[in-house]
Amino acid sequence: QVQLVESGGGVVEAGGSLRLSCATSGGVFGPNSMAWYRQAPGKQRELVAVISSGGISKKYLASVEGRFTISKDNARKTLYLKMDSLKVEDTAVYYCNAGSWDDYVRERPGRYWGQGTQVTVSS
């Protein structure tokens, strides 16, 4: 059974940092590209960052480029999102997602989702 379990969210002051983790099981990690989405209250879900299955190709939402870094640990089967210089507008529930690179290029989420972790940035 595929599982994606996020952790690492919390409350941080603007300018601070957090690292989100997404632990996976059920064979989803190796063959799939993976991504982080977020959804703020009253707003549409948006794709924050994507990493290819091999870890070579990465894409970022323009507003987080240079501040967020997506990475993966193949041995731990875990996806990460390091978030630096956090802004109030980064406040959202962050979701881990697994799918194909083609899905993300076409702006479609992958098939598998985690339950989400709340990130709150205070001013």
Coordinates of N, CA and C in Angstrom, one line a residue, residues 37-40 43-47 93 95 97 107-109 113:
Y37 N 3.0 20.4 -3.2 CA 1.9 21.4 -3.5 C 1.6 22.1 -2.2
R38 N 0.9 23.2 -2.3 CA 0.4 23.9 -1.1 C -0.9 24.5 -1.4
Q39 N -1.7 24.7 -0.3 CA -3.0 25.3 -0.5 C -3.2 26.2 0.7
A40 N -3.4 27.5 0.5 CA -3.7 28.5 1.5 C -5.2 28.6 1.6
K43 N -7.7 29.8 -1.3 CA -6.9 29.9 -2.5 C -6.8 28.5 -3.2
Q44 N -6.5 28.6 -4.4 CA -6.3 27.3 -5.2 C -5.0 26.7 -4.8
R45 N -5.0 25.4 -4.9 CA -3.8 24.6 -4.7 C -2.8 25.0 -5.8
E46 N -1.5 25.1 -5.4 CA -0.5 25.4 -6.4 C 0.7 24.5 -6.2
L47 N 1.3 24.2 -7.4 CA 2.5 23.4 -7.4 C 3.7 24.2 -7.0
V93 N -1.1 24.8 3.9 CA -0.9 23.4 4.1 C -0.1 22.9 2.9
Y95 N 1.5 19.7 0.8 CA 1.2 18.3 0.5 C 2.3 17.7 -0.4
N97 N 3.3 14.8 -3.1 CA 2.6 14.2 -4.2 C 3.6 13.4 -5.1
E107 N 0.9 20.3 -15.7 CA 0.2 20.9 -14.6 C -0.9 20.1 -14.0
R108 N -0.7 18.8 -14.0 CA -1.6 17.8 -13.4 C -1.0 17.2 -12.2
P109 N -1.7 17.1 -11.1 CA -1.0 16.4 -9.9 C -0.9 14.9 -10.2
W113 N -1.1 11.1 -2.8 CA -1.0 12.3 -2.0 C -0.7 11.9 -0.5

